[in-house]
Coordinates of C-alpha atoms and ligand atoms in Angstrom, one line a residue:
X1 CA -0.4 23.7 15.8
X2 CA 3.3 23.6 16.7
X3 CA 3.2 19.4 17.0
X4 CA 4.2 17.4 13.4
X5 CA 1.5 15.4 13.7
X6 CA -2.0 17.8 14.2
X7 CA -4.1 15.6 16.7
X8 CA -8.0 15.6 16.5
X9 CA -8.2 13.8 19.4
X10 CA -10.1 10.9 18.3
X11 CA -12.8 13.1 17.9
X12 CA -14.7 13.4 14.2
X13 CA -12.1 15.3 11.7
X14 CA -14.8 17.2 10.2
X15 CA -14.4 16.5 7.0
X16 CA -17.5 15.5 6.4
X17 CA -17.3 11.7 7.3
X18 CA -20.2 10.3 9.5
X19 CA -19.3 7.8 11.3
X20 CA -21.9 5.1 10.4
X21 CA -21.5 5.8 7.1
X22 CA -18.1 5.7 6.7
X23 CA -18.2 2.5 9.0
X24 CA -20.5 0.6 6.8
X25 CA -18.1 0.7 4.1
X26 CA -15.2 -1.0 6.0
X27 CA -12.8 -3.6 4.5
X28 CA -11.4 -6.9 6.3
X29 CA -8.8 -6.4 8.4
X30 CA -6.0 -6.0 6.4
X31 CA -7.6 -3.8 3.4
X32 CA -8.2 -6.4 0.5
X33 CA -7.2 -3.8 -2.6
X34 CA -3.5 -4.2 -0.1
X35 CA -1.3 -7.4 -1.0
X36 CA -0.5 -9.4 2.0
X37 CA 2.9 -9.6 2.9
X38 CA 5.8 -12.2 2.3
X39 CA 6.5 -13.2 5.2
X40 CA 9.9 -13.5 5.1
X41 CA 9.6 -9.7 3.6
X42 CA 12.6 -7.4 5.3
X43 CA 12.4 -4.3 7.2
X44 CA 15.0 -2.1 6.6
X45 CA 17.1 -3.1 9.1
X46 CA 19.4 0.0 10.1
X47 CA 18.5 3.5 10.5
X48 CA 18.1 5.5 7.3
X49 CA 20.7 8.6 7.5
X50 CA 18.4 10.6 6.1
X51 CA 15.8 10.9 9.0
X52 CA 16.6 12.8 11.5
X53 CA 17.4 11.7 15.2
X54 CA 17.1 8.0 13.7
X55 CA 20.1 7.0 15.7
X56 CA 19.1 8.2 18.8
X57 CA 15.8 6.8 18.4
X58 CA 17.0 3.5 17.6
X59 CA 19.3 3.8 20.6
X60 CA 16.3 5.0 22.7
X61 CA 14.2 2.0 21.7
X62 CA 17.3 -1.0 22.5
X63 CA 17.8 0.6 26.1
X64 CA 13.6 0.7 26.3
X65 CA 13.4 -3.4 24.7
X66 CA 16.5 -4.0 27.1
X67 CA 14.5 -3.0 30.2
X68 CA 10.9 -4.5 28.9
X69 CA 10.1 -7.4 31.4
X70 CA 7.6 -8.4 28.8
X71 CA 10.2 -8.7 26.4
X72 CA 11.0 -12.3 26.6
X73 CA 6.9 -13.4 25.8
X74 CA 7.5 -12.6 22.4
X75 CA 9.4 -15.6 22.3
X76 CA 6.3 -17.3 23.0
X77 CA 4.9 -16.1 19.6
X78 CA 5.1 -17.6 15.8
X79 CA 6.6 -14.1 14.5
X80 CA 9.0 -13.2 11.7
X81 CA 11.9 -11.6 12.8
X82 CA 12.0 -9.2 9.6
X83 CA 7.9 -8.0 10.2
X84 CA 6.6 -5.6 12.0
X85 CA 3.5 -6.9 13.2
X86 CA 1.0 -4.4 14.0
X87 CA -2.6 -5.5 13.4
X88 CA -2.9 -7.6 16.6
X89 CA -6.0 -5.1 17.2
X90 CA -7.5 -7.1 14.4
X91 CA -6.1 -10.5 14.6
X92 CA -3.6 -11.7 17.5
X93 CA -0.9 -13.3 16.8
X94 CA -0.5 -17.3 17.0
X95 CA 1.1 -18.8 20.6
X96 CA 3.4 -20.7 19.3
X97 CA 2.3 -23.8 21.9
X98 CA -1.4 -23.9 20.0
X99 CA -0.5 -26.0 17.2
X100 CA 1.4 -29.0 19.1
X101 CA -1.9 -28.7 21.5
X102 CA -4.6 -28.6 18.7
X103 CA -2.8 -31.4 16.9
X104 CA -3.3 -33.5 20.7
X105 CA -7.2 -32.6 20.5
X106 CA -7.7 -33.4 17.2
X107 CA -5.8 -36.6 16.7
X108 CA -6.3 -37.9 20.6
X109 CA -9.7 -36.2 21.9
X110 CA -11.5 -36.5 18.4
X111 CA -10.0 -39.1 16.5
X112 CA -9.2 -41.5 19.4
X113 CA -11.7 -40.7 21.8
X114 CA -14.7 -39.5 19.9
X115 CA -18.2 -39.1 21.8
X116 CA -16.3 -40.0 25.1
X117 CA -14.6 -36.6 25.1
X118 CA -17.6 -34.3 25.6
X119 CA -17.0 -36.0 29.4
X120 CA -13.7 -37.4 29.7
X121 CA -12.1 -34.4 27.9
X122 CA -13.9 -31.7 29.6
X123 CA -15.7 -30.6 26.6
X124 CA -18.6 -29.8 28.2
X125 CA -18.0 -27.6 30.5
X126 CA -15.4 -25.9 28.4
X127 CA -17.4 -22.6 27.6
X128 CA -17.8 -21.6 31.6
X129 CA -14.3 -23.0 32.1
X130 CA -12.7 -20.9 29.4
X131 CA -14.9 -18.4 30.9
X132 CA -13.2 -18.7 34.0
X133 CA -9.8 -18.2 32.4
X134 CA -10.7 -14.5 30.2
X135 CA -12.5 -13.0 33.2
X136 CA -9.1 -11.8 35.6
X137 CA -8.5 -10.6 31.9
X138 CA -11.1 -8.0 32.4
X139 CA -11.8 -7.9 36.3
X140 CA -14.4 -10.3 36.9
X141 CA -14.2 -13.0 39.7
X142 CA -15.1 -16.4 38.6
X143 CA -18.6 -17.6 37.8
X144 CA -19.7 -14.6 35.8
X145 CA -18.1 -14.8 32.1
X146 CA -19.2 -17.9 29.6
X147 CA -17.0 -17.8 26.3
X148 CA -18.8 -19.3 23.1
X149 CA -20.5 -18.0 19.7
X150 CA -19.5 -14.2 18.0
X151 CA -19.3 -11.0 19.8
X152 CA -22.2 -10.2 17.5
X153 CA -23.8 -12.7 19.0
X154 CA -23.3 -12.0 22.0
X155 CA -23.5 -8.3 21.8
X156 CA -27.4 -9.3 20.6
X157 CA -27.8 -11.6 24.1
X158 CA -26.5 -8.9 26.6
X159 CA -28.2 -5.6 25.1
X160 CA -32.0 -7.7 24.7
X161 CA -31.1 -9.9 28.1
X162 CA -30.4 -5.6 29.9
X163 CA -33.7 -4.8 28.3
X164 CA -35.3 -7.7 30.1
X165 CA -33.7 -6.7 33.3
X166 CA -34.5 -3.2 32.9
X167 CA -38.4 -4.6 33.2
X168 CA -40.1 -1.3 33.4
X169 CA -42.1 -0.9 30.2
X170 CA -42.1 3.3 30.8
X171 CA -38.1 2.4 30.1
X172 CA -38.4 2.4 26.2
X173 CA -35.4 3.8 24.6
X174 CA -31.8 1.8 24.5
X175 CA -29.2 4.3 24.4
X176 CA -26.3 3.1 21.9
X177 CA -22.6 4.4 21.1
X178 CA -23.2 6.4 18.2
X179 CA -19.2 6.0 16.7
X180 CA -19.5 1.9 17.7
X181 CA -18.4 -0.6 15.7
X182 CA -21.3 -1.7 13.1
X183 CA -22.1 -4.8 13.9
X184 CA -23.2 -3.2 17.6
X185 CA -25.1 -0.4 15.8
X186 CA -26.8 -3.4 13.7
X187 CA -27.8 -5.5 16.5
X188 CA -28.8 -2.8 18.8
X189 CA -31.0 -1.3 16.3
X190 CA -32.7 -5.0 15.8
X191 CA -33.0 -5.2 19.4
X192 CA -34.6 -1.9 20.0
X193 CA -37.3 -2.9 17.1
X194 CA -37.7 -6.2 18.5
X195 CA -38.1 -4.9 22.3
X196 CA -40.7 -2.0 21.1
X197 CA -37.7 0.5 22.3
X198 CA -36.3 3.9 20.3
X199 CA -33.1 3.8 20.0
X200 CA -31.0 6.5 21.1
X201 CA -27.8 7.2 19.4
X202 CA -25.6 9.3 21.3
X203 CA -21.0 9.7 21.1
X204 CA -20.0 7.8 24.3
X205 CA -18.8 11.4 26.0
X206 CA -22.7 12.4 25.8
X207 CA -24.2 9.4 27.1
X208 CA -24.3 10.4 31.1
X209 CA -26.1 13.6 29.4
X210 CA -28.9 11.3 27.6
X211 CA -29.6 8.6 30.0
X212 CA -32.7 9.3 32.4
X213 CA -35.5 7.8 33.0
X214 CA -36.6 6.5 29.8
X215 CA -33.3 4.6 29.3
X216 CA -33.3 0.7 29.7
X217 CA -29.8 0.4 28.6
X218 CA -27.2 1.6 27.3
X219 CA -24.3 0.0 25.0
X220 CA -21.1 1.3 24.6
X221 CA -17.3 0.3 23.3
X222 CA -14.7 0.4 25.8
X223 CA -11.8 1.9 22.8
X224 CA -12.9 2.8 19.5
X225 CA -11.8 0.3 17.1
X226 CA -11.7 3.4 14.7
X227 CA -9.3 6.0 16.6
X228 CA -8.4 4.0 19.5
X229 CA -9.7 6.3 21.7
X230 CA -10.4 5.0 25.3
X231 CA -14.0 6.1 26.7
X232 CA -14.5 6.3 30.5
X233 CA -15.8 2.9 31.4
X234 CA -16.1 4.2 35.2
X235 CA -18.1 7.0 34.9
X236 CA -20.2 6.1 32.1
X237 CA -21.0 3.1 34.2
X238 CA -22.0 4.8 37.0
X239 CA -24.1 7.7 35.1
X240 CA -26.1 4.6 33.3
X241 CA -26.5 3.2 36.8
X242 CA -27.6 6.1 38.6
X243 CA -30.2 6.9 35.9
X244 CA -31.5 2.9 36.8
X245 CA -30.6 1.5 33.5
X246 CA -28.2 -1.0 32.2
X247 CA -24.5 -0.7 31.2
X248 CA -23.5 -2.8 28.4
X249 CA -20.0 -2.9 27.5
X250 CA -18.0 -4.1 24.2
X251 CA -14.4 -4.8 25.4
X252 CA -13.2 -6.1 21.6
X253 CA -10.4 -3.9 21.8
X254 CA -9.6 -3.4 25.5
X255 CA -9.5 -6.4 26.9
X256 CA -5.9 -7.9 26.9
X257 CA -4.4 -4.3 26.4
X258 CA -6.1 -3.0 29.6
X259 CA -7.1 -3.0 33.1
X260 CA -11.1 -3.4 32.3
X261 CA -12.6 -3.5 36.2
X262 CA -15.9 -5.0 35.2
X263 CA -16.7 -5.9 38.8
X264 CA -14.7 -2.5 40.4
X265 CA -16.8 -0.3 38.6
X266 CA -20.1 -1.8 39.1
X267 CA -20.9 -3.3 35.2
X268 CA -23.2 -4.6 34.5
X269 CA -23.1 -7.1 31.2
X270 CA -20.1 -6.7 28.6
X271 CA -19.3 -8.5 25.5
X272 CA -15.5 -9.2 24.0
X273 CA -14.0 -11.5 21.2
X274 CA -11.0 -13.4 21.6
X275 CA -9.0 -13.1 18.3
X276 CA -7.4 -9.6 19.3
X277 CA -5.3 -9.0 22.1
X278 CA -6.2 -12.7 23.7
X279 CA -5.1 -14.2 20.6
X280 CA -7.1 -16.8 20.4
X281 CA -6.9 -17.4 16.4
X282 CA -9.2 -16.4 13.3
X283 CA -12.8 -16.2 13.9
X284 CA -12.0 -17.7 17.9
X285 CA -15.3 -17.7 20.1
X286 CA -16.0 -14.3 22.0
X287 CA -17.4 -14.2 25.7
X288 CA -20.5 -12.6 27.6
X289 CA -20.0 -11.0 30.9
X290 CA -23.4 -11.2 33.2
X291 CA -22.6 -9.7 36.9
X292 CA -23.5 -12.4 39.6
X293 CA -26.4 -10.0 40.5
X294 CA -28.5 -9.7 37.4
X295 CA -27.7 -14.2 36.9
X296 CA -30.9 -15.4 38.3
X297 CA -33.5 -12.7 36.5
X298 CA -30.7 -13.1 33.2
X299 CA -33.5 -13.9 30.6
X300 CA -31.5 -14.9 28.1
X301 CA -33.0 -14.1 24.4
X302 CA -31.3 -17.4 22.9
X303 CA -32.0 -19.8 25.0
X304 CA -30.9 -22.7 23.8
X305 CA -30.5 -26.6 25.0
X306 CA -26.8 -26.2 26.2
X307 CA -28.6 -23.6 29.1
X308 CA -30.9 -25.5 29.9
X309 CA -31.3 -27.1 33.2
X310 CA -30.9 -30.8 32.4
X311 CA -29.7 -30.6 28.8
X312 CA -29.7 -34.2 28.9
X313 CA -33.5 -34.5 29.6
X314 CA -34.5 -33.5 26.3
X315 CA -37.8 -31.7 27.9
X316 CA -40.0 -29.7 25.4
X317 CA -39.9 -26.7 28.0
X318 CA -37.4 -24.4 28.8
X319 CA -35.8 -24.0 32.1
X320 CA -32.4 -21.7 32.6
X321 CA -29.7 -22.9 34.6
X322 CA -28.2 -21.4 37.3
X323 CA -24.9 -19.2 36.6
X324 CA -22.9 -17.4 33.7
X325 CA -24.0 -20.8 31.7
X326 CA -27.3 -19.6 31.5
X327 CA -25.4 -17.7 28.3
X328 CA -24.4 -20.4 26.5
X329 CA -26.8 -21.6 23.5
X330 CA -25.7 -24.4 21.4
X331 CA -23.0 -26.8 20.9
X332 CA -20.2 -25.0 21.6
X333 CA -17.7 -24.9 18.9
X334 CA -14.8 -26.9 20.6
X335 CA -11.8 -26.8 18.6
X336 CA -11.3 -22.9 18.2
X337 CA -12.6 -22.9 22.0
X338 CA -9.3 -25.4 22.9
X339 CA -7.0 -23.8 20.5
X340 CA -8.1 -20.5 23.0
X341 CA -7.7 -22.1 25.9
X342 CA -4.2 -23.0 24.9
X343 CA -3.6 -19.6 23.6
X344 CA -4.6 -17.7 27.3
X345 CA -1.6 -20.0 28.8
X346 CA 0.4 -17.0 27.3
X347 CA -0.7 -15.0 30.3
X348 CA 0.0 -16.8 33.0
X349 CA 2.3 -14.7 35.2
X350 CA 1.3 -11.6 33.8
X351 CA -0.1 -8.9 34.9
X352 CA -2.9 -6.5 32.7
X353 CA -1.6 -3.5 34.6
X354 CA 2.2 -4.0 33.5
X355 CA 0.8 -5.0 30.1
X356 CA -1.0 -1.0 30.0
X357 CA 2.5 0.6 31.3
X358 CA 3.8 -1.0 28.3
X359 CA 1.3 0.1 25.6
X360 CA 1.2 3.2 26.9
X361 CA 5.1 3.9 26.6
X362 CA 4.9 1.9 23.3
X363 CA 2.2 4.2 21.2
X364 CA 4.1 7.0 23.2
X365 CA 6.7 6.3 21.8
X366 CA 5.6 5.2 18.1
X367 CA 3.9 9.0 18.4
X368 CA 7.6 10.6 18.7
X369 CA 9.6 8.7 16.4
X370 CA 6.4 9.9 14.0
X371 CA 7.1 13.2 14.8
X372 CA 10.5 13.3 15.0
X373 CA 10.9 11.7 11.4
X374 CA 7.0 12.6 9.1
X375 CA 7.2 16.3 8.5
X376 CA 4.6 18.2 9.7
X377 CA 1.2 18.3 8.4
X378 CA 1.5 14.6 6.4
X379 CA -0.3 12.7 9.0
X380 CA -3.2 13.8 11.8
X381 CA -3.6 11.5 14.4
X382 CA -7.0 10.6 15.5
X383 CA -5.5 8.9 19.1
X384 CA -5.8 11.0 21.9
X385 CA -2.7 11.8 23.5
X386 CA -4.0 11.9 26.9
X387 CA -3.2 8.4 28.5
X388 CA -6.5 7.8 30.5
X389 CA -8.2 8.4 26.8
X390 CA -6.3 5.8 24.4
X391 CA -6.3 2.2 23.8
X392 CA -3.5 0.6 22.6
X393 CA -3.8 1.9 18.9
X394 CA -2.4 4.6 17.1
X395 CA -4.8 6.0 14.0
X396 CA -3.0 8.1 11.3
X397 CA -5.2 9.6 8.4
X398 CA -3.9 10.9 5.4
X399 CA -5.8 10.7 2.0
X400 CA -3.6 8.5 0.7
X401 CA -4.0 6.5 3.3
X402 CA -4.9 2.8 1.3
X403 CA -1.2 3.3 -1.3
X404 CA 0.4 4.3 2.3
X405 CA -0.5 1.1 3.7
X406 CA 0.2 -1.0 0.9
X407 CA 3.5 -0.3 0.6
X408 CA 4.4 -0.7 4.6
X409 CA 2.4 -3.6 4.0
X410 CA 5.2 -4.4 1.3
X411 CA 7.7 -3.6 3.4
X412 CA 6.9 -5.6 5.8
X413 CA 5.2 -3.1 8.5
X414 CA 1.9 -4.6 8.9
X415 CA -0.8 -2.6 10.3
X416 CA -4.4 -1.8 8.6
X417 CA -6.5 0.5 6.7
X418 CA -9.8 2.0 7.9
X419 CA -11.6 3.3 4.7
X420 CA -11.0 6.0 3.8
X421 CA -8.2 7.4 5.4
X422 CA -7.2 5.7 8.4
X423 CA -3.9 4.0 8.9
X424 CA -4.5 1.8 12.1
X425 CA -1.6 0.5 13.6
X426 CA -2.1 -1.9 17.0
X427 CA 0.3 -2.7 19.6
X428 CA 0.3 -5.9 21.8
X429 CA 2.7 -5.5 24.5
X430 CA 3.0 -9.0 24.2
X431 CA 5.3 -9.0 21.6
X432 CA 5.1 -5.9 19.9
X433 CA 8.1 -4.3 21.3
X434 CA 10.2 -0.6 21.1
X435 CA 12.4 -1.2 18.4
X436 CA 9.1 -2.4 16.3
X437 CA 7.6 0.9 16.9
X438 CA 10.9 2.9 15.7
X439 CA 11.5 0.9 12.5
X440 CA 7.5 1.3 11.7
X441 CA 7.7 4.6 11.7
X442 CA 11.3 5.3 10.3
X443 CA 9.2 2.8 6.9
X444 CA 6.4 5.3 7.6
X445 CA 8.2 8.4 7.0
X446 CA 9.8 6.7 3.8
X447 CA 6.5 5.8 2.4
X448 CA 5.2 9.1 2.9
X449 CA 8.2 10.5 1.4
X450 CA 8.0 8.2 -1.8
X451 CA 4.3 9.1 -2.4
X452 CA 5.1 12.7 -2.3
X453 CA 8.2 12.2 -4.6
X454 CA 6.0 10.1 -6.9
X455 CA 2.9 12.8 -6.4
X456 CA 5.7 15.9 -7.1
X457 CA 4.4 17.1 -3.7
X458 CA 7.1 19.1 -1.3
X459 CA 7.1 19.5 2.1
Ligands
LIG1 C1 -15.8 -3.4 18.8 C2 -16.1 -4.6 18.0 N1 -17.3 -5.2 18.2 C3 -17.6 -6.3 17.5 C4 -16.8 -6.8 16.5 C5 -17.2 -7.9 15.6 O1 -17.4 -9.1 16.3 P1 -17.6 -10.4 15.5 O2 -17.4 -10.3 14.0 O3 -16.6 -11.3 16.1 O4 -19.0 -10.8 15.8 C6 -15.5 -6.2 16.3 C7 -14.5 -6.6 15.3 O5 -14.8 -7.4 14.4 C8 -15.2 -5.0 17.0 O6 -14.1 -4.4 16.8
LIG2 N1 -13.2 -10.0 12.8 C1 -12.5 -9.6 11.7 C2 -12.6 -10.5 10.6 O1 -13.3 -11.6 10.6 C3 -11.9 -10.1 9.4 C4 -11.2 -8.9 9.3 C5 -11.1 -8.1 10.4 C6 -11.9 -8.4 11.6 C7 -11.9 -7.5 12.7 O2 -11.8 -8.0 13.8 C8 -12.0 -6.1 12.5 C9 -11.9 -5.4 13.7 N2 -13.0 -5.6 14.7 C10 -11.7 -3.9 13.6 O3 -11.5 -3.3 14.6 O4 -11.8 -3.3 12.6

């Protein structure tokens, strides 16, 4: 392979990792054996003589920063100046507006207002209205995305509420992404046992392939949280459609780095969280997407009082409302809801399709200052380099990927580790910007370099 970096293409790098199993063992986001970072900790700030082109690069990546219309929202964003934030595909950072806003909810809507606010404050209708906010985010008119509990959660509502849909009893497998985060695997595999179905695991490339006339649904991520590799959200869609089952869709790690199209390409339920690229804040409620179509015969498996009807009533029976609400379940929880709602004013005036142009030229970009200062062979990427197949990741491997990361953790480049080899490294065109990307991988080479040193390897 003449390229520095050998690429697998997202795809598995046969060295004998199964997915699940290697996905059942995974850490918190930033690996906990890794020490978190000072976060006054420096990057080094000018480029090292010692790798090569590092002066052009750097040049490269001012001109690129100085010609970023997005460059200016990073000011809207509680960042150090000397870290190199790169784990915004696992928690988004904090808008720097949030705190003075939370600080009105608490002490004014809670402490002065009390009961009063569920009305007065709009707390009521916050899930659909929040809703209302994420769903340009991922190409849904209004009226069709509710935000409130965990994407597990929600992931759970959507796949049994398709197999509802579905109806048709002779419809008894659920077809699920085979490489997909855990949790889906988890829930979809409760579902299937709970809705009598077999479930069908199956890499998202080969689901048109498996989905016929025995599938009620099928539930797929939108990028691999693992490689960041982009699957085809249109024409998975539309083989899962034509075969008359249900698309599901997990947008964790699209949405807010991509045009999504939920309503373009015909989807037709799709879960997401909020604390990634929408940078909503730890733990910050995810969102169900149910197409206006399938709303009135959406049977949803939590039913709660906050979709019923006539909440208010009390009555012993159930009776769904009308609408998106009708995935809501409990008492939403309100202030990490607000302190979202706050957080998506960082949008406003921007546009998902300038905010791809720019991750795509970022990891681009990332990739060649890789190659142009890692020598050849240390890393293998796992990120497609086609643009219509990657996310806005970048996954290195190396096997000693978990000291690699600790010490750009150390040094102030903060991205995370997939066990057991993965160095993940996210970019949020938000406020990630080109000379981020340069000195990350000008510390990457260095690392790599010390390790060897310390290791008596030479390359
Ligand atoms: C693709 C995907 N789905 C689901 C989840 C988990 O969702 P939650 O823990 O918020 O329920 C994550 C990340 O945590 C994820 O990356
Ligand atoms: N949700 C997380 C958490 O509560 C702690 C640590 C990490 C996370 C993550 O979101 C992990 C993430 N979904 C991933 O892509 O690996």
């Amino acid at each position: 392979m003449s390229d520095v970096l050998q690429n697998t293409g997202g795809r598995d790098t046969g060295s004998g990792r199964g997915a699940r199993s290697t996905e059942r063992t995974q850490e918190t986001g930033t690996a906990r054996s890794v020490p978190v970072p000072a976060a006054e900790a420096p990057v080094v700030g000018t480029p090292a003589p010692e790798s090569p082109g590092a002066e052009s690069l750097a040049a490269r990546a001012a001109a690129l920063d100085a010609a970023d219309p997005l460059a200016k929202r990073r000011d809207l964003f509680a960042l150090d100046d000397g870290v190199v934030y790169l784990d915004g595909n696992s928690l988004g950072a904090l808008p720097r507006h949030v705190p003075a806003r939370m600080a009105h909810v608490v002490s004014h809507e809670w402490g002065r207002m009390r009961i009063r606010s569920w009305d007065e404050s709009g707390w009521w209708t916050a899930p659909e209205r929040i809703g209302d906010r994420v769903a340009p985010l991922v190409g849904a008119a209004p009226g069709q995305v509710v935000v409130g509990d965990s994407t597990s959660v929600n992931v759970f509502k959507a796949l049994v509420g398709a197999v509802r849909l579905a109806g048709d009893d002779s419809r008894d497998e659920i077809v699920v992404d085979a490489t997909t985060f855990p949790t889906d695997g988890y829930i979809a595999e409760s579902a299937a046992r709970m809705t009598g179905r077999r479930l069908v695991p199956v890499a998202p490339g080969d689901v048109p392939a498996a989905v016929g006339p025995r599938t009620a649904a099928a539930l797929v991520n939108h990028v691999d949280y693992r490689t960041g590799r982009l699957h085809d959200l249109p024409g998975i869609t539309a083989a899962v459609r034509d075969a008359g089952a249900l698309a599901v869709w997990d947008l964790c790690h699209s949405a807010g780095a991509l045009p999504v199209d939920l309503d373009a390409n015909g989807v037709d339920l799709a879960v997401g969280c909020t604390y990634k690229y929408l940078n909503g804040g730890p733990g910050a409620p995810a969102y169900l997407y149910v197409a206006e179509r399938h709303q009135a015969r959406f049977d949803s498996p939590l039913p709660g009082w906050n979709s019923h009807a006539d909440p208010f009533a009390m009555a012993p029976g159930y009776a769904a409302v009308d609408g998106a609400r009708r995935g809501r379940v409990g008492t939403p929880d309100i202030l990490s809801m607000l302190a979202l709602e706050a957080a998506l004013d960082v949008w406003d005036g921007v546009s998902v399709h300038e905010v791809r142009a720019k991750s795509l030229a970022l990891t681009d970009f990332f990739l060649e200052c890789v190659r142009a200062y890692v020598p050849e062979g240390r890393l293998t990427s796992l990120t497609p380099t086609a643009h219509a197949e990657r996310g806005s990741q970048v996954a290195l491997s190396c096997a000693d990927a978990p000291a690699v990361m600790a010490r750009l953790i150390e040094r102030g480049v903060v991205g995370d580790l997939r066990r057991p080899d993965v160095l993940r490294f996210g970019f949020t065109p938000l406020y990630v910007g080109f000379a981020d990307a340069e000195r990350a991988a000008r510390v990457l080479a260095e690392v790599c370099a010390e390790a060897d040193a310390e290791a008596g390897v030479e390359r």
